[in-house]
Amino acid sequence: MTTKQNPPPATSGTLAKTWSGRFSEPVSELVKRYTASVNFDRRMAAQDIRGSLAHARMLARQGIIGAEELADIERGMAQIAAEIERGEFNWNLDDEDVHLNIEKRLTALVGDAGKRLHTGRSRNDQVATDIRLWLRDAIDQILALLTALQRRLLDVAEAHAATPMPGFTHLQVAQPVTFGHHLLAYYEMTRRDAERFTDCRRRVNRLPLGAAALAGTTYPIDREFVAHALGFEDLCRNSLDAVSDRDFAIEFCAAVALLMTHLSRLSEELILWMSPRFGFIDLADRFCTGSSIMPQKKNPDVPELVRGKTGRVNGHLVALLTLMKGQPLAYNKDNQEDKEPLFDAADTAIDTLRIYADMIGGVRVRPEAMHAALAQGHATATDLADYLVKKGLPFRDAHEAVAQAVRAAEACGLDIARLPLADLRAALGKTPGAAEKLADDALAALSVEGSLAARAHIGGTAPQAVRAAIARARAALDTDTSAP
Ligand code: ARG
């Protein structure tokens, strides 16, 4: 059987691809652009070089390449790293991705040794290694920034451990809480976020290298040496799985989506609180912008963007899940699409955390506005019901009696805590057994301070409980950050 050979194309320059041996025509410019990833995966250049050096050292130790070849590779890689650092490296779309760009330059610099680097390796296990190294660094950055944000939250919470504000349910005034307690809710959320990133890091931190294309390799490699050299805690235990799954990236995006969701909720609150209708806080000018038409405006752009960017990272999570779901084992080029969502999710988390720590630290709190809001919604009605229960009334009767008292207070345009004792007694009188329970000490129960102080259990809003929670949180942060 004869096969008709295509004549070499007029612009045969593009055929000189690393894998071009079996091809008879070059890819079109459009396909080249469509399939290339170098414009975005060059972000992993440092990781690619680290991975290659560890691989080369292992090859030399195992006698698969010579000591001189290793020295050439090390010298070439040092130069390439310097070129990249100085912005002098010539990234070339013809060489598809970060891996081939670096390998080609290495060969140009050191000749045959460069051609031996890829022995016992494939771009499939190489890229999986690079992503994991890159992501591990990103997680470490995120964890450090999370700690910084948590410390700021704790500082503001401590300054306002006894500052009362209305707590809301359904965005209606519910019960008094302290502003410090409210902020501690976000501390708890970010603490779970940090746990998630730490946990995700364990699964990221496993070495795929050695899986080669998909089936492992015939050379006498030492995967444990490479893992140790690169700081991986473990090896990917199945070669097919090592090159094909990106579950670790999906997990990371899920952790980012949750982190951003928490910060989005806090942002929503900052925006509401900064509205003159609330007036609870003011954000520093550097996080706000003006309006091009309304001279009086100061808009909370930064928290609004945090809320907006949460949608974007949720999208990245769904993109990665969708990318993975239909792929047969093992590696498929689909996986090249993992990088942009992953990079953007990490960038968004890092930038957001960086801004947020500063923004929270600079919040100006207006305790008077919080106090004024508390005087409006009968926030201590539950406390009066609890008072009656403690004097022996069944809770349901107490609830009904206080509801009557709220109606009476509304009728006089007063908060229930302001209703004179005689009027209160009269209102309670509609429920059998309620009025006679009322004594002078009811006023203390109805006061904001009394309401707060009565909730002194772990997790409660009493200033002393809030201070204890802050101390516990600080101690936990100190142990976490001093951990190896
Ligand atoms: N740029 C590719 C990626 O990001 C590297 C792996 C390519 N492997 C291959 N067999 N074409 O996934």
CSV table of C-alpha atoms and ligand atoms in Angstrom, one decimal:
chain,number,residue,atom,x,y,z
A,1,MET,CA,0.0,0.0,0.0
A,2,THR,CA,1.4,3.4,-0.9
A,3,THR,CA,0.5,6.5,0.9
A,4,LYS,CA,0.6,9.8,-0.8
A,5,GLN,CA,3.0,12.0,1.1
A,6,ASN,CA,2.0,15.7,1.4
A,7,PRO,CA,4.8,18.0,0.1
A,8,PRO,CA,6.5,19.9,2.8
A,9,PRO,CA,4.5,23.1,3.4
A,10,ALA,CA,5.9,26.3,2.1
A,11,THR,CA,6.2,27.7,5.6
A,12,SER,CA,7.7,24.6,7.1
A,13,GLY,CA,9.1,26.6,10.0
A,14,THR,CA,6.1,25.7,12.2
A,15,LEU,CA,6.6,22.0,11.6
A,16,ALA,CA,9.6,21.9,13.8
A,17,LYS,CA,7.5,21.1,16.9
A,18,THR,CA,8.9,18.9,19.6
A,19,TRP,CA,6.4,16.2,18.6
A,20,SER,CA,6.2,16.9,14.9
A,21,GLY,CA,8.0,13.8,13.6
A,22,ARG,CA,4.9,11.9,12.7
A,23,PHE,CA,3.1,14.8,11.1
A,24,SER,CA,3.1,15.8,7.5
A,25,GLU,CA,1.6,19.2,7.7
A,26,PRO,CA,1.8,22.0,10.2
A,27,VAL,CA,-1.2,23.2,12.2
A,28,SER,CA,-2.9,26.4,11.0
A,29,GLU,CA,-2.3,29.6,12.9
A,30,LEU,CA,-5.7,29.4,14.4
A,31,VAL,CA,-5.3,25.9,15.6
A,32,LYS,CA,-1.9,26.8,17.0
A,33,ARG,CA,-3.5,29.7,19.0
A,34,TYR,CA,-6.4,27.5,20.0
A,35,THR,CA,-4.3,24.7,21.3
A,36,ALA,CA,-1.4,26.7,22.9
A,37,SER,CA,-1.4,27.4,26.6
A,38,VAL,CA,1.9,29.2,26.9
A,39,ASN,CA,0.2,32.6,27.3
A,40,PHE,CA,-1.3,31.5,30.6
A,41,ASP,CA,0.7,28.4,31.8
A,42,ARG,CA,4.0,30.4,31.8
A,43,ARG,CA,2.9,31.4,35.2
A,44,MET,CA,4.1,28.0,36.3
A,45,ALA,CA,7.6,28.5,34.9
A,46,ALA,CA,9.3,28.5,38.3
A,47,GLN,CA,7.5,25.4,39.3
A,48,ASP,CA,8.3,23.7,35.9
A,49,ILE,CA,12.0,24.4,36.5
A,50,ARG,CA,11.9,23.2,40.0
A,51,GLY,CA,10.2,20.0,38.9
A,52,SER,CA,12.6,19.4,36.0
A,53,LEU,CA,15.6,19.9,38.3
A,54,ALA,CA,14.4,17.4,40.8
A,55,HIS,CA,13.6,14.9,38.0
A,56,ALA,CA,17.1,15.5,36.4
A,57,ARG,CA,18.8,14.9,39.8
A,58,MET,CA,16.9,11.7,40.2
A,59,LEU,CA,17.8,10.6,36.7
A,60,ALA,CA,21.5,11.2,37.5
A,61,ARG,CA,21.4,9.5,40.9
A,62,GLN,CA,19.8,6.5,39.2
A,63,GLY,CA,22.5,6.5,36.5
A,64,ILE,CA,19.9,7.2,33.8
A,65,ILE,CA,21.8,10.3,32.7
A,66,GLY,CA,25.4,11.2,33.4
A,67,ALA,CA,26.7,13.6,36.0
A,68,GLU,CA,27.9,16.0,33.4
A,69,GLU,CA,24.5,16.0,31.7
A,70,LEU,CA,23.0,16.9,35.0
A,71,ALA,CA,25.5,19.8,35.4
A,72,ASP,CA,24.6,21.0,32.0
A,73,ILE,CA,20.9,20.9,32.8
A,74,GLU,CA,21.4,22.7,36.0
A,75,ARG,CA,23.5,25.4,34.4
A,76,GLY,CA,21.0,25.8,31.5
A,77,MET,CA,18.0,26.0,33.9
A,78,ALA,CA,19.8,28.6,36.0
A,79,GLN,CA,20.2,30.8,33.0
A,80,ILE,CA,16.6,30.2,31.9
A,81,ALA,CA,15.3,31.1,35.3
A,82,ALA,CA,17.3,34.3,35.2
A,83,GLU,CA,16.1,35.1,31.7
A,84,ILE,CA,12.5,34.7,32.8
A,85,GLU,CA,13.1,36.7,35.9
A,86,ARG,CA,14.5,39.6,33.8
A,87,GLY,CA,11.6,39.4,31.4
A,88,GLU,CA,14.1,38.4,28.6
A,89,PHE,CA,12.8,35.0,27.9
A,90,ASN,CA,11.4,34.6,24.4
A,91,TRP,CA,8.0,32.8,25.0
A,92,ASN,CA,7.0,31.3,21.7
A,93,LEU,CA,3.5,30.2,20.7
A,94,ASP,CA,5.0,27.7,18.3
A,95,ASP,CA,6.3,25.8,21.4
A,96,GLU,CA,2.8,25.4,22.7
A,97,ASP,CA,3.2,25.5,26.5
A,98,VAL,CA,5.5,26.4,29.3
A,99,HIS,CA,7.0,22.9,29.3
A,100,LEU,CA,8.1,22.8,25.7
A,101,ASN,CA,9.2,26.4,25.7
A,102,ILE,CA,11.6,25.8,28.6
A,103,GLU,CA,12.8,22.4,27.2
A,104,LYS,CA,13.5,23.9,23.8
A,105,ARG,CA,15.5,26.8,25.3
A,106,LEU,CA,17.4,24.3,27.5
A,107,THR,CA,18.4,22.3,24.4
A,108,ALA,CA,19.4,25.4,22.6
A,109,LEU,CA,21.6,26.4,25.6
A,110,VAL,CA,23.2,23.0,26.5
A,111,GLY,CA,22.6,20.7,23.6
A,112,ASP,CA,22.1,17.0,24.1
A,113,ALA,CA,21.7,17.1,27.9
A,114,GLY,CA,18.6,19.2,27.3
A,115,LYS,CA,17.2,16.4,25.1
A,116,ARG,CA,17.7,13.9,27.8
A,117,LEU,CA,15.8,15.7,30.4
A,118,HIS,CA,12.4,14.3,29.3
A,119,THR,CA,13.6,10.7,29.8
A,120,GLY,CA,11.1,8.7,31.8
A,121,ARG,CA,8.7,11.7,31.9
A,122,SER,CA,5.8,13.0,30.0
A,123,ARG,CA,4.2,16.4,29.8
A,124,ASN,CA,1.2,14.7,31.4
A,125,ASP,CA,2.9,14.0,34.7
A,126,GLN,CA,5.0,17.1,34.3
A,127,VAL,CA,2.0,19.5,34.1
A,128,ALA,CA,0.2,17.7,37.0
A,129,THR,CA,3.3,18.2,39.1
A,130,ASP,CA,3.6,21.9,38.1
A,131,ILE,CA,0.0,22.7,39.0
A,132,ARG,CA,0.3,21.0,42.3
A,133,LEU,CA,3.5,22.9,43.2
A,134,TRP,CA,1.9,26.2,42.0
A,135,LEU,CA,-1.3,25.5,44.0
A,136,ARG,CA,0.6,24.6,47.1
A,137,ASP,CA,2.3,28.0,47.0
A,138,ALA,CA,-1.0,29.7,46.4
A,139,ILE,CA,-2.6,27.9,49.4
A,140,ASP,CA,0.3,28.9,51.6
A,141,GLN,CA,-0.2,32.5,50.6
A,142,ILE,CA,-4.0,32.3,51.2
A,143,LEU,CA,-3.4,30.7,54.6
A,144,ALA,CA,-1.1,33.5,55.7
A,145,LEU,CA,-3.4,36.2,54.4
A,146,LEU,CA,-6.4,34.5,56.1
A,147,THR,CA,-4.5,34.7,59.4
A,148,ALA,CA,-3.8,38.4,58.9
A,149,LEU,CA,-7.5,39.0,58.2
A,150,GLN,CA,-8.5,37.0,61.3
A,151,ARG,CA,-6.1,39.0,63.5
A,152,ARG,CA,-7.7,42.3,62.2
A,153,LEU,CA,-11.2,40.9,62.9
A,154,LEU,CA,-10.2,40.0,66.4
A,155,ASP,CA,-8.7,43.4,67.0
A,156,VAL,CA,-11.9,45.2,66.0
A,157,ALA,CA,-14.0,42.6,67.8
A,158,GLU,CA,-12.0,43.3,71.0
A,159,ALA,CA,-12.4,47.0,70.7
A,160,HIS,CA,-16.2,46.4,70.4
A,161,ALA,CA,-16.6,43.5,72.7
A,162,ALA,CA,-19.2,45.5,74.7
A,163,THR,CA,-20.6,47.7,71.9
A,164,PRO,CA,-24.3,46.8,71.6
A,165,MET,CA,-26.0,46.6,68.3
A,166,PRO,CA,-29.2,45.0,67.1
A,167,GLY,CA,-28.9,41.4,66.0
A,168,PHE,CA,-31.2,40.7,63.1
A,169,THR,CA,-33.2,37.8,61.8
A,170,HIS,CA,-35.1,38.3,58.6
A,171,LEU,CA,-33.4,41.7,58.6
A,172,GLN,CA,-35.8,42.7,61.4
A,173,VAL,CA,-34.4,43.7,64.8
A,174,ALA,CA,-34.3,40.5,66.8
A,175,GLN,CA,-32.1,40.7,70.0
A,176,PRO,CA,-29.2,42.8,71.1
A,177,VAL,CA,-25.7,41.4,70.4
A,178,THR,CA,-22.4,43.1,70.6
A,179,PHE,CA,-20.6,44.3,67.5
A,180,GLY,CA,-17.6,42.2,68.6
A,181,HIS,CA,-19.8,39.1,68.8
A,182,HIS,CA,-21.1,39.8,65.3
A,183,LEU,CA,-17.6,40.0,64.0
A,184,LEU,CA,-16.6,36.8,65.7
A,185,ALA,CA,-19.2,35.0,63.6
A,186,TYR,CA,-17.0,35.9,60.6
A,187,TYR,CA,-13.9,34.8,62.5
A,188,GLU,CA,-15.5,31.4,62.9
A,189,MET,CA,-16.3,31.2,59.2
A,190,THR,CA,-12.8,32.1,58.2
A,191,ARG,CA,-11.4,29.6,60.7
A,192,ARG,CA,-13.3,26.8,58.9
A,193,ASP,CA,-12.1,28.3,55.6
A,194,ALA,CA,-8.5,28.0,56.8
A,195,GLU,CA,-9.2,24.4,57.9
A,196,ARG,CA,-10.5,23.6,54.4
A,197,PHE,CA,-7.4,25.0,52.7
A,198,THR,CA,-5.1,23.2,55.1
A,199,ASP,CA,-7.0,20.0,54.4
A,200,CYS,CA,-7.0,20.5,50.7
A,201,ARG,CA,-3.3,21.2,50.8
A,202,ARG,CA,-2.6,17.6,52.0
A,203,ARG,CA,-4.2,16.2,48.9
A,204,VAL,CA,-2.6,18.7,46.6
A,205,ASN,CA,0.8,17.9,48.1
A,206,ARG,CA,1.3,14.5,46.4
A,207,LEU,CA,3.7,13.8,43.6
A,208,PRO,CA,2.4,12.7,40.2
A,209,LEU,CA,5.8,12.6,38.5
A,210,GLY,CA,6.8,9.1,37.6
A,211,ALA,CA,3.3,8.3,36.1
A,212,ALA,CA,4.8,9.5,32.7
A,213,ALA,CA,2.1,9.5,30.0
A,214,LEU,CA,-0.3,7.3,31.9
A,215,ALA,CA,1.3,3.8,32.5
A,216,GLY,CA,4.5,4.6,34.4
A,217,THR,CA,7.9,4.2,32.9
A,218,THR,CA,10.4,1.5,32.2
A,219,TYR,CA,13.4,3.4,33.7
A,220,PRO,CA,14.5,2.6,37.2
A,221,ILE,CA,13.2,5.8,38.6
A,222,ASP,CA,13.1,6.8,42.3
A,223,ARG,CA,9.8,8.6,42.9
A,224,GLU,CA,10.4,9.0,46.6
A,225,PHE,CA,13.6,10.9,46.0
A,226,VAL,CA,11.7,13.3,43.7
A,227,ALA,CA,8.9,13.7,46.2
A,228,HIS,CA,11.3,14.5,49.0
A,229,ALA,CA,13.2,17.0,46.8
A,230,LEU,CA,10.0,18.9,45.9
A,231,GLY,CA,8.6,18.8,49.4
A,232,PHE,CA,5.7,16.5,48.5
A,233,GLU,CA,4.3,14.5,51.5
A,234,ASP,CA,3.3,11.5,49.5
A,235,LEU,CA,3.1,10.0,46.0
A,236,CYS,CA,0.1,9.7,43.7
A,237,ARG,CA,-0.3,5.9,44.0
A,238,ASN,CA,-1.8,5.2,40.6
A,239,SER,CA,-0.3,6.4,37.3
A,240,LEU,CA,-3.6,6.8,35.5
A,241,ASP,CA,-5.1,8.7,38.3
A,242,ALA,CA,-2.0,10.8,38.8
A,243,VAL,CA,-2.1,12.3,35.2
A,244,SER,CA,-5.8,12.6,34.8
A,245,ASP,CA,-7.7,13.7,37.9
A,246,ARG,CA,-7.9,17.4,38.9
A,247,ASP,CA,-10.1,16.8,42.0
A,248,PHE,CA,-7.5,18.7,44.1
A,249,ALA,CA,-8.1,21.8,41.9
A,250,ILE,CA,-11.8,21.4,42.2
A,251,GLU,CA,-11.6,21.1,46.0
A,252,PHE,CA,-9.5,24.2,46.1
A,253,CYS,CA,-12.0,26.2,44.0
A,254,ALA,CA,-14.7,24.9,46.3
A,255,ALA,CA,-12.8,26.2,49.3
A,256,VAL,CA,-12.3,29.6,47.5
A,257,ALA,CA,-16.0,29.7,46.7
A,258,LEU,CA,-16.9,29.3,50.3
A,259,LEU,CA,-14.3,31.8,51.5
A,260,MET,CA,-15.6,34.3,49.0
A,261,THR,CA,-19.2,33.5,50.0
A,262,HIS,CA,-18.4,34.3,53.6
A,263,LEU,CA,-16.6,37.6,52.6
A,264,SER,CA,-19.5,38.4,50.3
A,265,ARG,CA,-21.9,38.1,53.2
A,266,LEU,CA,-19.7,40.4,55.3
A,267,SER,CA,-19.5,42.8,52.3
A,268,GLU,CA,-23.3,42.9,52.1
A,269,GLU,CA,-23.4,43.8,55.7
A,270,LEU,CA,-20.7,46.5,55.4
A,271,ILE,CA,-22.7,48.0,52.5
A,272,LEU,CA,-25.9,48.0,54.5
A,273,TRP,CA,-24.3,49.3,57.6
A,274,MET,CA,-22.7,52.1,55.6
A,275,SER,CA,-25.9,53.2,54.2
A,276,PRO,CA,-27.2,56.3,56.0
A,277,ARG,CA,-30.3,54.4,56.9
A,278,PHE,CA,-28.2,52.3,59.2
A,279,GLY,CA,-25.1,54.5,59.6
A,280,PHE,CA,-23.5,51.8,61.8
A,281,ILE,CA,-20.1,52.2,60.2
A,282,ASP,CA,-18.1,54.1,57.8
A,283,LEU,CA,-15.5,52.7,55.5
A,284,ALA,CA,-12.2,54.5,54.9
A,285,ASP,CA,-12.3,56.6,51.8
A,286,ARG,CA,-9.6,54.5,50.1
A,287,PHE,CA,-12.1,51.7,49.7
A,288,CYS,CA,-14.8,53.8,48.2
A,289,THR,CA,-15.3,55.8,45.1
A,290,GLY,CA,-17.4,58.9,44.2
A,291,SER,CA,-20.1,59.3,41.6
A,292,SER,CA,-19.4,61.1,38.3
A,293,ILE,CA,-22.8,62.8,38.5
A,294,MET,CA,-23.9,62.9,42.2
A,295,PRO,CA,-21.3,65.0,44.1
A,296,GLN,CA,-22.5,63.8,47.5
A,297,LYS,CA,-21.9,60.0,46.9
A,298,LYS,CA,-19.4,57.8,48.6
A,299,ASN,CA,-19.9,54.3,47.2
A,300,PRO,CA,-18.7,51.1,48.9
A,301,ASP,CA,-17.1,49.8,45.7
A,302,VAL,CA,-14.7,47.4,47.3
A,303,PRO,CA,-17.2,45.3,49.2
A,304,GLU,CA,-19.6,45.5,46.2
A,305,LEU,CA,-16.8,44.0,44.1
A,306,VAL,CA,-16.1,41.3,46.6
A,307,ARG,CA,-19.8,40.4,46.4
A,308,GLY,CA,-19.5,40.5,42.6
A,309,LYS,CA,-16.3,38.5,42.3
A,310,THR,CA,-17.9,35.7,44.4
A,311,GLY,CA,-20.1,34.9,41.4
A,312,ARG,CA,-17.0,34.7,39.3
A,313,VAL,CA,-15.2,32.1,41.5
A,314,ASN,CA,-18.4,30.1,41.9
A,315,GLY,CA,-18.3,30.0,38.1
A,316,HIS,CA,-14.8,28.6,38.2
A,317,LEU,CA,-15.8,25.8,40.5
A,318,VAL,CA,-18.6,24.8,38.1
A,319,ALA,CA,-16.3,25.1,35.1
A,320,LEU,CA,-13.8,22.7,36.7
A,321,LEU,CA,-16.4,20.2,37.7
A,322,THR,CA,-17.9,20.3,34.2
A,323,LEU,CA,-14.5,20.0,32.7
A,324,MET,CA,-13.8,16.7,34.6
A,325,LYS,CA,-17.1,14.9,34.5
A,326,GLY,CA,-17.0,13.4,31.0
A,327,GLN,CA,-13.4,12.6,30.6
A,328,PRO,CA,-12.3,9.0,30.1
A,329,LEU,CA,-9.1,7.9,31.7
A,330,ALA,CA,-6.4,9.0,31.5
A,331,TYR,CA,-5.1,12.4,30.4
A,332,ASN,CA,-7.1,14.4,27.9
A,333,LYS,CA,-6.3,17.8,26.5
A,334,ASP,CA,-9.5,19.1,28.2
A,335,ASN,CA,-7.4,19.3,31.3
A,336,GLN,CA,-5.4,22.2,29.8
A,337,GLU,CA,-8.6,24.2,30.5
A,338,ASP,CA,-8.1,23.7,34.2
A,339,LYS,CA,-5.5,26.5,34.6
A,340,GLU,CA,-7.3,29.8,33.9
A,341,PRO,CA,-10.1,29.1,36.3
A,342,LEU,CA,-7.7,27.8,38.9
A,343,PHE,CA,-5.3,30.8,38.5
A,344,ASP,CA,-8.2,33.3,38.6
A,345,ALA,CA,-9.8,31.7,41.7
A,346,ALA,CA,-6.5,31.9,43.5
A,347,ASP,CA,-5.8,35.5,42.3
A,348,THR,CA,-9.2,36.6,43.4
A,349,ALA,CA,-8.9,35.0,46.8
A,350,ILE,CA,-5.4,36.5,47.3
A,351,ASP,CA,-6.3,40.0,46.2
A,352,THR,CA,-9.6,39.9,48.1
A,353,LEU,CA,-8.0,38.8,51.4
A,354,ARG,CA,-5.2,41.4,51.0
A,355,ILE,CA,-7.7,44.2,50.6
A,356,TYR,CA,-10.1,42.9,53.2
A,357,ALA,CA,-7.7,42.9,56.1
A,358,ASP,CA,-6.9,46.5,55.6
A,359,MET,CA,-10.5,47.4,55.0
A,360,ILE,CA,-11.7,45.7,58.2
A,361,GLY,CA,-8.9,47.3,60.2
A,362,GLY,CA,-9.9,50.7,59.0
A,363,VAL,CA,-13.7,50.5,59.7
A,364,ARG,CA,-15.0,53.4,61.7
A,365,VAL,CA,-17.7,52.2,64.0
A,366,ARG,CA,-20.6,54.4,65.2
A,367,PRO,CA,-21.8,52.9,68.5
A,368,GLU,CA,-24.4,55.7,68.9
A,369,ALA,CA,-26.1,54.7,65.6
A,370,MET,CA,-26.2,51.1,66.7
A,371,HIS,CA,-27.6,52.0,70.1
A,372,ALA,CA,-30.3,54.2,68.5
A,373,ALA,CA,-31.3,51.3,66.2
A,374,LEU,CA,-31.5,49.1,69.2
A,375,ALA,CA,-34.0,51.5,70.9
A,376,GLN,CA,-36.5,50.9,68.1
A,377,GLY,CA,-37.3,47.3,67.6
A,378,HIS,CA,-38.3,45.9,71.0
A,379,ALA,CA,-35.1,44.0,70.9
A,380,THR,CA,-35.4,42.9,74.6
A,381,ALA,CA,-38.9,41.5,74.4
A,382,THR,CA,-37.5,37.9,74.6
A,383,ASP,CA,-35.7,38.9,77.7
A,384,LEU,CA,-38.9,39.9,79.3
A,385,ALA,CA,-40.5,36.6,78.4
A,386,ASP,CA,-37.5,34.8,79.8
A,387,TYR,CA,-37.9,36.9,83.0
A,388,LEU,CA,-41.5,35.8,83.4
A,389,VAL,CA,-40.6,32.2,82.7
A,390,LYS,CA,-37.9,32.3,85.4
A,391,LYS,CA,-40.6,33.6,87.8
A,392,GLY,CA,-42.7,30.5,87.0
A,393,LEU,CA,-44.9,31.3,84.0
A,394,PRO,CA,-44.9,28.7,81.2
A,395,PHE,CA,-43.0,30.0,78.2
A,396,ARG,CA,-46.0,30.0,75.8
A,397,ASP,CA,-48.0,32.2,78.2
A,398,ALA,CA,-45.0,34.4,78.7
A,399,HIS,CA,-44.6,34.8,74.9
A,400,GLU,CA,-48.3,35.8,74.6
A,401,ALA,CA,-48.1,38.2,77.5
A,402,VAL,CA,-45.1,40.0,76.1
A,403,ALA,CA,-46.7,40.1,72.7
A,404,GLN,CA,-49.5,42.1,74.3
A,405,ALA,CA,-47.0,44.3,76.0
A,406,VAL,CA,-45.3,45.0,72.6
A,407,ARG,CA,-48.7,46.0,71.2
A,408,ALA,CA,-49.2,48.4,74.0
A,409,ALA,CA,-45.7,49.8,73.5
A,410,GLU,CA,-46.3,50.2,69.8
A,411,ALA,CA,-49.6,52.0,70.6
A,412,CYS,CA,-47.7,54.6,72.6
A,413,GLY,CA,-44.8,54.8,70.1
A,414,LEU,CA,-42.3,53.5,72.6
A,415,ASP,CA,-39.9,50.6,72.7
A,416,ILE,CA,-40.9,48.0,75.2
A,417,ALA,CA,-37.9,48.7,77.4
A,418,ARG,CA,-39.2,52.3,77.8
A,419,LEU,CA,-42.8,51.4,78.8
A,420,PRO,CA,-43.5,52.6,82.4
A,421,LEU,CA,-43.8,49.6,84.7
A,422,ALA,CA,-47.5,50.4,85.4
A,423,ASP,CA,-48.4,50.3,81.7
A,424,LEU,CA,-46.3,47.1,81.3
A,425,ARG,CA,-48.2,45.5,84.2
A,426,ALA,CA,-51.5,46.5,82.7
A,427,ALA,CA,-50.6,45.0,79.3
A,428,LEU,CA,-49.4,41.8,80.8
A,429,GLY,CA,-52.6,41.6,82.8
A,430,LYS,CA,-54.4,40.3,79.7
A,431,THR,CA,-52.6,37.0,80.2
A,432,PRO,CA,-53.7,35.2,83.4
A,433,GLY,CA,-50.8,34.9,85.9
A,434,ALA,CA,-48.4,37.2,84.1
A,435,ALA,CA,-48.8,40.6,85.7
A,436,GLU,CA,-48.2,39.5,89.2
A,437,LYS,CA,-44.8,38.1,88.3
A,438,LEU,CA,-43.6,41.5,87.4
A,439,ALA,CA,-41.3,43.3,89.9
A,440,ASP,CA,-38.8,46.1,89.7
A,441,ASP,CA,-36.0,43.9,88.6
A,442,ALA,CA,-37.8,43.4,85.2
A,443,LEU,CA,-36.4,46.7,84.1
A,444,ALA,CA,-32.9,45.4,84.4
A,445,ALA,CA,-33.9,42.3,82.3
A,446,LEU,CA,-35.4,44.6,79.7
A,447,SER,CA,-32.2,46.7,79.4
A,448,VAL,CA,-29.8,46.1,76.6
A,449,GLU,CA,-26.9,45.7,79.1
A,450,GLY,CA,-28.9,43.2,81.1
A,451,SER,CA,-29.9,41.3,78.0
A,452,LEU,CA,-26.3,41.0,76.8
A,453,ALA,CA,-24.8,40.2,80.2
A,454,ALA,CA,-27.3,37.3,80.7
A,455,ARG,CA,-25.8,35.4,77.7
A,456,ALA,CA,-22.5,34.6,79.2
A,457,HIS,CA,-22.2,31.0,78.1
A,458,ILE,CA,-19.6,29.8,75.6
A,459,GLY,CA,-20.7,31.2,72.2
A,460,GLY,CA,-22.9,33.8,73.8
A,461,THR,CA,-22.9,37.6,73.2
A,462,ALA,CA,-22.1,38.8,76.8
A,463,PRO,CA,-19.0,41.1,76.7
A,464,GLN,CA,-17.1,38.7,79.0
A,465,ALA,CA,-18.0,35.7,76.7
A,466,VAL,CA,-16.9,37.7,73.7
A,467,ARG,CA,-13.6,38.6,75.4
A,468,ALA,CA,-13.1,34.9,76.3
A,469,ALA,CA,-13.8,33.9,72.7
A,470,ILE,CA,-11.3,36.4,71.4
A,471,ALA,CA,-8.6,35.1,73.8
A,472,ARG,CA,-9.3,31.5,72.7
A,473,ALA,CA,-9.1,32.6,69.1
A,474,ARG,CA,-5.8,34.4,69.5
A,475,ALA,CA,-4.3,31.4,71.3
A,476,ALA,CA,-5.5,29.2,68.4
A,477,LEU,CA,-4.0,31.5,65.8
A,478,ASP,CA,-0.7,31.6,67.7
A,479,THR,CA,-0.4,27.8,67.8
A,480,ASP,CA,-1.4,27.5,64.1
A,481,THR,CA,1.1,30.0,62.9
A,482,SER,CA,3.9,28.6,65.1
A,483,ALA,CA,3.2,25.1,63.7
A,484,PRO,CA,6.0,23.8,61.4
B,1,ARG,N1,-0.2,22.1,28.1
B,1,ARG,C1,-0.7,20.8,28.5
B,1,ARG,C2,-1.8,20.9,29.6
B,1,ARG,O1,-1.9,21.9,30.2
B,1,ARG,C3,0.4,19.9,29.0
B,1,ARG,C4,0.2,18.5,28.8
B,1,ARG,C5,0.1,18.2,27.4
B,1,ARG,N2,0.1,16.7,27.2
B,1,ARG,C6,-0.3,16.2,26.0
B,1,ARG,N3,-0.3,15.0,25.9
B,1,ARG,N4,-0.6,17.0,25.0
B,1,ARG,O2,-2.5,20.0,30.0
